[in-house]
């Protein structure tokens, strides 16, 4: 069979993006209940997905391995699973284990940094959660950014914003929309489930958990969460939480649900079959009882005993959607050949464990950052300011406490905006850092000074003793016997900044695409619009955090509209 012709069209914006990820539009694959590429179901490989959501932990990892290591696809490759991971959800981020899963040939996808998103999450927050998660996984778990292409929304709570940002960030698919059979849509029964489809015509499912996005996302896939729908026995379940809700179920009940659903697909239209699990904590269904993983394990053995059954990663399945393979061709299809040597793992004794007081720890084969990566800092990357100085001194001390001030000097030639300062405290403990979040790691106290902190102009120093959120002093505790020693440390900023004021005007008077680009990857740019240059109330039309460019359809208007880029902080 000839592969579907792929459009492989580079969008104009790609030339301007600083990110390594650049969207390449794939084929338009409409919603369908027949296999792609005109394949007859009997000549279509039966694809099965096994996915795990949430943080990868030392609790869940060995349990997960019990169902991954003993199964092989028809071509002899180890099976592939998909992990949608968090990086800031709980007391740690074990990047080392994520790296191991990737090295074993599994797919790593995004499940947000914090697992706190919902249908009310703003576009800006989605951007930080999605792009930040991808960046942290890429930097600390060593998974190449362009291999992190999939997303599942926490609680399956997706929205317009999640889809807009997934598309903007160049991801390839969402997998958050449940697909049932009873009430809606072309999936009329469990032998005729829909296949994955691209959103050239938007999301075409019911969106029971989220808010269906409007608009078209050409070449971007939705991978439905196909429910396990055993009509004969009147049971339904999508994810493992629903297995847990059936407290009266025993091994045979679940095996019947799995096998009946599998056979419905296998003897039906061969739409993919999915098992959607969680294995982070002791109490979760998959981890809590040995028979729970036994039934999954036994089911997989049983399913793989059928001819032409494959457990592959979600993105390998999408490669198949874009380039359909017959039963015979599937054996040599490169995405179905599991790569188990993505890179050589660093020896265990070279893994760094970094503790973050009050937060948790990071385990990584690369050196973790000095500050916990969170949505408010890490997404822009780290950059040391050469020429930045932190100095500090005590302004008062008592028998059990002390107070001090920090002065942050900016010796660079440009204004710094989102900055962070660290200082050392010995024989004492900092308890308050006025108006500024801080963490204390051993003797190192680190202040976060994002959002609302004062910018520091070139070659000036910042010592704000005024009241309010910008006050930059601290209070500490000590035992009264040792004078606290406070020493200077480095100044770090997350971003360089455009010269101030950073206005650039554009005039748009036709319905062509307009594109803005600038040199530095920086946080905090607002694109504003007005109908004349003397207007005082420019309207912000978008705020950009991680880009160096922005493209939009210009308004179709005969009268000129003016645009400008303004730095914000
Ligand atoms: Zn989750």
Short mmCIF file of C-alpha atoms in Angstrom, two decimals, residues 175-451:
data_model
loop_
_atom_site.label_atom_id
_atom_site.label_comp_id
_atom_site.label_asym_id
_atom_site.label_seq_id
_atom_site.Cartn_x
_atom_site.Cartn_y
_atom_site.Cartn_z
CA UNK A 175 -6.18 12.28 24.35
CA UNK A 176 -8.81 13.57 26.75
CA UNK A 177 -12.17 13.16 25.08
CA UNK A 178 -14.18 10.11 26.11
CA UNK A 179 -16.01 8.18 23.44
CA UNK A 180 -19.01 6.15 24.52
CA UNK A 181 -21.45 4.29 22.35
CA UNK A 182 -24.90 4.57 23.82
CA UNK A 183 -25.90 8.15 23.40
CA UNK A 184 -24.01 9.90 20.74
CA UNK A 185 -22.11 10.01 17.56
CA UNK A 186 -20.93 7.62 14.99
CA UNK A 187 -19.76 5.08 17.56
CA UNK A 188 -23.07 3.28 17.72
CA UNK A 189 -21.83 0.13 19.36
CA UNK A 190 -18.59 -1.35 20.55
CA UNK A 191 -17.86 -3.06 17.25
CA UNK A 192 -18.00 0.29 15.44
CA UNK A 193 -15.97 2.71 17.52
CA UNK A 194 -14.51 5.77 15.83
CA UNK A 195 -10.84 5.85 14.90
CA UNK A 196 -8.48 8.67 15.89
CA UNK A 197 -9.08 11.70 13.68
CA UNK A 198 -7.56 15.07 12.98
CA UNK A 199 -9.32 18.23 14.07
CA UNK A 200 -9.42 19.89 10.68
CA UNK A 201 -13.16 20.11 11.35
CA UNK A 202 -12.84 20.50 15.10
CA UNK A 203 -13.69 18.10 17.90
CA UNK A 204 -16.68 16.04 16.85
CA UNK A 205 -17.41 14.14 20.03
CA UNK A 206 -19.69 14.88 22.91
CA UNK A 207 -17.10 16.42 25.29
CA UNK A 208 -18.80 15.16 28.44
CA UNK A 209 -15.93 16.10 30.78
CA UNK A 210 -14.63 19.20 29.13
CA UNK A 211 -15.57 22.11 26.96
CA UNK A 212 -15.51 21.33 23.26
CA UNK A 213 -13.15 23.78 21.58
CA UNK A 214 -14.32 25.80 18.65
CA UNK A 215 -12.34 26.09 15.50
CA UNK A 216 -10.14 23.98 13.35
CA UNK A 217 -6.78 22.45 14.29
CA UNK A 218 -5.49 21.06 11.00
CA UNK A 219 -3.42 17.94 11.30
CA UNK A 220 -3.82 17.79 15.09
CA UNK A 221 -5.20 14.49 16.36
CA UNK A 222 -7.77 13.57 18.92
CA UNK A 223 -7.15 10.12 20.34
CA UNK A 224 -10.47 9.23 21.99
CA UNK A 225 -10.66 7.46 25.31
CA UNK A 226 -12.75 4.57 24.12
CA UNK A 227 -14.92 3.33 26.95
CA UNK A 228 -15.02 -0.30 27.81
CA UNK A 229 -18.63 -0.88 26.98
CA UNK A 230 -19.93 -4.34 27.63
CA UNK A 231 -23.48 -3.97 26.42
CA UNK A 232 -24.37 -7.59 26.98
CA UNK A 233 -23.44 -7.40 30.65
CA UNK A 234 -24.47 -3.76 31.05
CA UNK A 235 -21.13 -2.49 32.36
CA UNK A 236 -19.09 0.49 31.27
CA UNK A 237 -15.78 1.96 32.38
CA UNK A 238 -13.28 4.35 30.88
CA UNK A 239 -10.37 4.53 33.29
CA UNK A 240 -9.24 2.47 36.23
CA UNK A 241 -10.99 4.70 38.76
CA UNK A 242 -14.19 3.21 37.44
CA UNK A 243 -12.83 -0.29 37.94
CA UNK A 244 -12.30 0.72 41.57
CA UNK A 245 -15.84 1.98 41.90
CA UNK A 246 -17.12 -1.53 41.25
CA UNK A 247 -16.08 -2.79 44.65
CA UNK A 248 -17.91 -6.07 44.13
CA UNK A 249 -15.94 -6.95 41.02
CA UNK A 250 -13.68 -9.94 41.11
CA UNK A 251 -11.06 -11.07 38.63
CA UNK A 252 -13.57 -12.74 36.33
CA UNK A 253 -15.80 -9.69 36.07
CA UNK A 254 -13.03 -7.44 34.86
CA UNK A 255 -11.56 -10.09 32.59
CA UNK A 256 -14.98 -10.48 30.98
CA UNK A 257 -15.25 -6.72 30.42
CA UNK A 258 -11.80 -6.58 28.86
CA UNK A 259 -12.11 -9.66 26.69
CA UNK A 260 -15.61 -8.85 25.45
CA UNK A 261 -14.53 -5.35 24.47
CA UNK A 262 -11.39 -6.61 22.83
CA UNK A 263 -13.32 -9.14 20.77
CA UNK A 264 -15.86 -6.50 19.78
CA UNK A 265 -13.04 -4.44 18.24
CA UNK A 266 -11.13 -7.41 16.90
CA UNK A 267 -14.17 -8.92 15.20
CA UNK A 268 -15.58 -5.49 14.39
CA UNK A 269 -13.94 -2.52 12.71
CA UNK A 270 -10.57 -3.01 14.44
CA UNK A 271 -10.71 0.42 16.05
CA UNK A 272 -7.95 0.68 18.66
CA UNK A 273 -8.49 -0.75 22.12
CA UNK A 274 -7.28 1.15 25.17
CA UNK A 275 -6.50 0.43 28.81
CA UNK A 276 -6.11 3.67 30.77
CA UNK A 277 -4.41 3.31 34.17
CA UNK A 278 -2.80 5.18 37.07
CA UNK A 279 0.10 3.83 39.09
CA UNK A 280 1.52 6.58 41.28
CA UNK A 281 0.24 5.85 44.76
CA UNK A 282 -0.38 2.77 46.90
CA UNK A 283 -4.09 3.28 47.06
CA UNK A 284 -4.69 3.51 43.32
CA UNK A 285 -6.50 0.62 41.74
CA UNK A 286 -3.63 -0.80 39.72
CA UNK A 287 -1.18 -0.73 42.65
CA UNK A 288 -3.49 -1.60 45.50
CA UNK A 289 -4.18 -5.29 44.92
CA UNK A 290 -2.04 -7.95 43.25
CA UNK A 291 -5.01 -9.36 41.35
CA UNK A 292 -5.59 -6.00 39.68
CA UNK A 293 -2.34 -6.15 37.79
CA UNK A 294 -2.70 -9.89 37.33
CA UNK A 295 -5.90 -9.40 35.40
CA UNK A 296 -4.26 -6.74 33.21
CA UNK A 297 -1.24 -8.96 32.70
CA UNK A 298 -3.33 -12.03 31.91
CA UNK A 299 -5.54 -10.07 29.58
CA UNK A 300 -2.51 -8.79 27.67
CA UNK A 301 -1.16 -12.32 27.34
CA UNK A 302 -4.53 -13.49 26.09
CA UNK A 303 -4.91 -10.59 23.64
CA UNK A 304 -1.40 -10.97 22.24
CA UNK A 305 -2.14 -14.65 21.62
CA UNK A 306 -4.49 -13.49 18.89
CA UNK A 307 -2.84 -12.91 15.56
CA UNK A 308 -2.04 -9.36 14.46
CA UNK A 309 -2.44 -7.72 17.86
CA UNK A 310 -0.06 -4.91 18.75
CA UNK A 311 0.50 -2.88 21.92
CA UNK A 312 2.15 0.28 20.64
CA UNK A 313 2.62 3.85 21.84
CA UNK A 314 -0.02 6.42 21.04
CA UNK A 315 2.23 8.24 18.63
CA UNK A 316 3.16 5.00 16.86
CA UNK A 317 -0.58 4.50 16.37
CA UNK A 318 -0.82 7.98 14.85
CA UNK A 319 2.08 7.18 12.54
CA UNK A 320 -0.05 4.25 11.42
CA UNK A 321 -3.05 6.55 10.92
CA UNK A 322 -0.97 8.74 8.62
CA UNK A 323 0.71 5.81 6.91
CA UNK A 324 -1.63 2.80 7.12
CA UNK A 325 -0.06 -0.65 7.04
CA UNK A 326 -1.50 -4.01 6.12
CA UNK A 327 -1.12 -6.96 8.45
CA UNK A 328 2.03 -7.98 6.64
CA UNK A 329 3.50 -4.50 6.34
CA UNK A 330 3.05 -3.83 10.05
CA UNK A 331 5.90 -6.23 10.88
CA UNK A 332 8.49 -3.93 9.32
CA UNK A 333 6.78 -0.60 10.06
CA UNK A 334 9.52 1.38 11.87
CA UNK A 335 7.27 2.96 14.54
CA UNK A 336 6.20 -0.57 15.57
CA UNK A 337 9.82 -1.59 16.11
CA UNK A 338 10.50 -0.63 19.71
CA UNK A 339 13.69 1.30 20.20
CA UNK A 340 15.16 0.32 23.53
CA UNK A 341 18.39 2.23 23.20
CA UNK A 342 17.29 5.82 22.86
CA UNK A 343 20.34 6.73 24.84
CA UNK A 344 22.64 5.11 27.33
CA UNK A 345 21.45 5.48 30.86
CA UNK A 346 23.70 7.17 33.34
CA UNK A 347 24.87 4.74 36.04
CA UNK A 348 22.78 4.80 39.18
CA UNK A 349 25.56 6.26 41.29
CA UNK A 350 25.77 9.27 39.02
CA UNK A 351 22.16 10.22 39.49
CA UNK A 352 21.80 13.45 41.39
CA UNK A 353 19.25 13.84 44.10
CA UNK A 354 18.43 17.45 44.88
CA UNK A 355 16.37 18.28 47.95
CA UNK A 356 14.16 21.34 48.03
CA UNK A 357 13.18 22.17 51.57
CA UNK A 358 9.47 22.21 52.12
CA UNK A 359 8.77 20.96 48.60
CA UNK A 360 10.39 17.64 47.83
CA UNK A 361 13.23 16.39 45.71
CA UNK A 362 14.27 15.82 42.17
CA UNK A 363 16.19 12.79 41.00
CA UNK A 364 17.86 13.25 37.68
CA UNK A 365 20.81 12.09 35.65
CA UNK A 366 21.54 15.73 34.93
CA UNK A 367 22.12 18.37 37.57
CA UNK A 368 18.75 19.65 38.75
CA UNK A 369 18.19 23.39 38.81
CA UNK A 370 18.86 25.28 42.03
CA UNK A 371 15.19 26.08 42.42
CA UNK A 372 12.19 23.80 42.07
CA UNK A 373 10.83 24.08 38.53
CA UNK A 374 7.32 25.43 38.69
CA UNK A 375 4.94 27.10 36.34
CA UNK A 376 6.02 30.50 37.48
CA UNK A 377 9.68 30.14 36.74
CA UNK A 378 11.05 27.22 34.83
CA UNK A 379 9.11 27.50 31.63
CA UNK A 380 11.37 30.28 30.45
CA UNK A 381 14.57 28.53 31.30
CA UNK A 382 17.39 29.69 33.48
CA UNK A 383 19.84 32.39 32.80
CA UNK A 384 22.46 33.73 35.14
CA UNK A 385 22.93 37.46 35.02
CA UNK A 386 26.57 38.24 34.87
CA UNK A 387 27.04 41.43 36.69
CA UNK A 388 24.20 40.85 39.09
CA UNK A 389 25.08 41.13 42.75
CA UNK A 390 23.15 40.36 45.88
CA UNK A 391 24.30 41.92 49.08
CA UNK A 392 22.56 42.01 52.37
CA UNK A 393 22.98 43.06 55.92
CA UNK A 394 21.22 42.91 59.23
CA UNK A 395 19.17 45.88 60.26
CA UNK A 396 18.34 44.56 63.67
CA UNK A 397 18.82 41.55 65.86
CA UNK A 398 17.27 40.42 69.07
CA UNK A 399 17.71 37.43 71.32
CA UNK A 400 15.74 35.13 69.09
CA UNK A 401 15.27 36.87 65.79
CA UNK A 402 16.86 39.15 63.30
CA UNK A 403 15.86 41.26 60.37
CA UNK A 404 17.75 42.02 57.25
CA UNK A 405 17.59 43.73 53.91
CA UNK A 406 18.72 42.58 50.54
CA UNK A 407 20.06 44.81 47.86
CA UNK A 408 20.04 43.49 44.33
CA UNK A 409 22.34 45.26 41.93
CA UNK A 410 21.93 45.03 38.22
CA UNK A 411 25.25 45.69 36.60
CA UNK A 412 24.11 44.72 33.14
CA UNK A 413 23.20 47.02 30.30
CA UNK A 414 19.57 46.00 30.22
CA UNK A 415 16.59 46.01 32.51
CA UNK A 416 15.90 42.76 34.31
CA UNK A 417 12.35 41.82 35.12
CA UNK A 418 11.64 38.39 36.58
CA UNK A 419 14.56 37.81 38.80
CA UNK A 420 15.42 35.67 41.70
CA UNK A 421 17.89 36.17 44.46
CA UNK A 422 19.55 33.71 46.77
CA UNK A 423 21.47 34.30 49.94
CA UNK A 424 23.11 32.25 52.65
CA UNK A 425 22.06 32.15 56.25
CA UNK A 426 24.06 30.25 58.80
CA UNK A 427 22.98 29.65 62.37
CA UNK A 428 19.55 30.91 61.59
CA UNK A 429 16.41 30.26 59.73
CA UNK A 430 14.55 32.72 57.58
CA UNK A 431 10.89 32.83 58.45
CA UNK A 432 9.55 35.65 56.39
CA UNK A 433 10.51 37.35 53.23
CA UNK A 434 8.21 40.28 52.95
CA UNK A 435 5.95 40.09 50.00
CA UNK A 436 8.15 37.61 48.23
CA UNK A 437 7.87 33.83 48.17
CA UNK A 438 10.97 32.06 49.32
CA UNK A 439 12.27 28.65 50.10
CA UNK A 440 14.99 27.65 52.48
CA UNK A 441 17.28 24.81 51.49
CA UNK A 442 19.76 24.08 54.23
CA UNK A 443 21.60 27.32 54.58
CA UNK A 444 20.52 28.72 51.26
CA UNK A 445 17.54 30.97 51.20
CA UNK A 446 16.09 31.63 47.81
CA UNK A 447 13.60 34.31 47.01
CA UNK A 448 11.24 34.19 44.09
CA UNK A 449 10.45 37.57 42.77
CA UNK A 450 8.13 36.97 39.90
CA UNK A 451 5.08 38.83 38.78
#
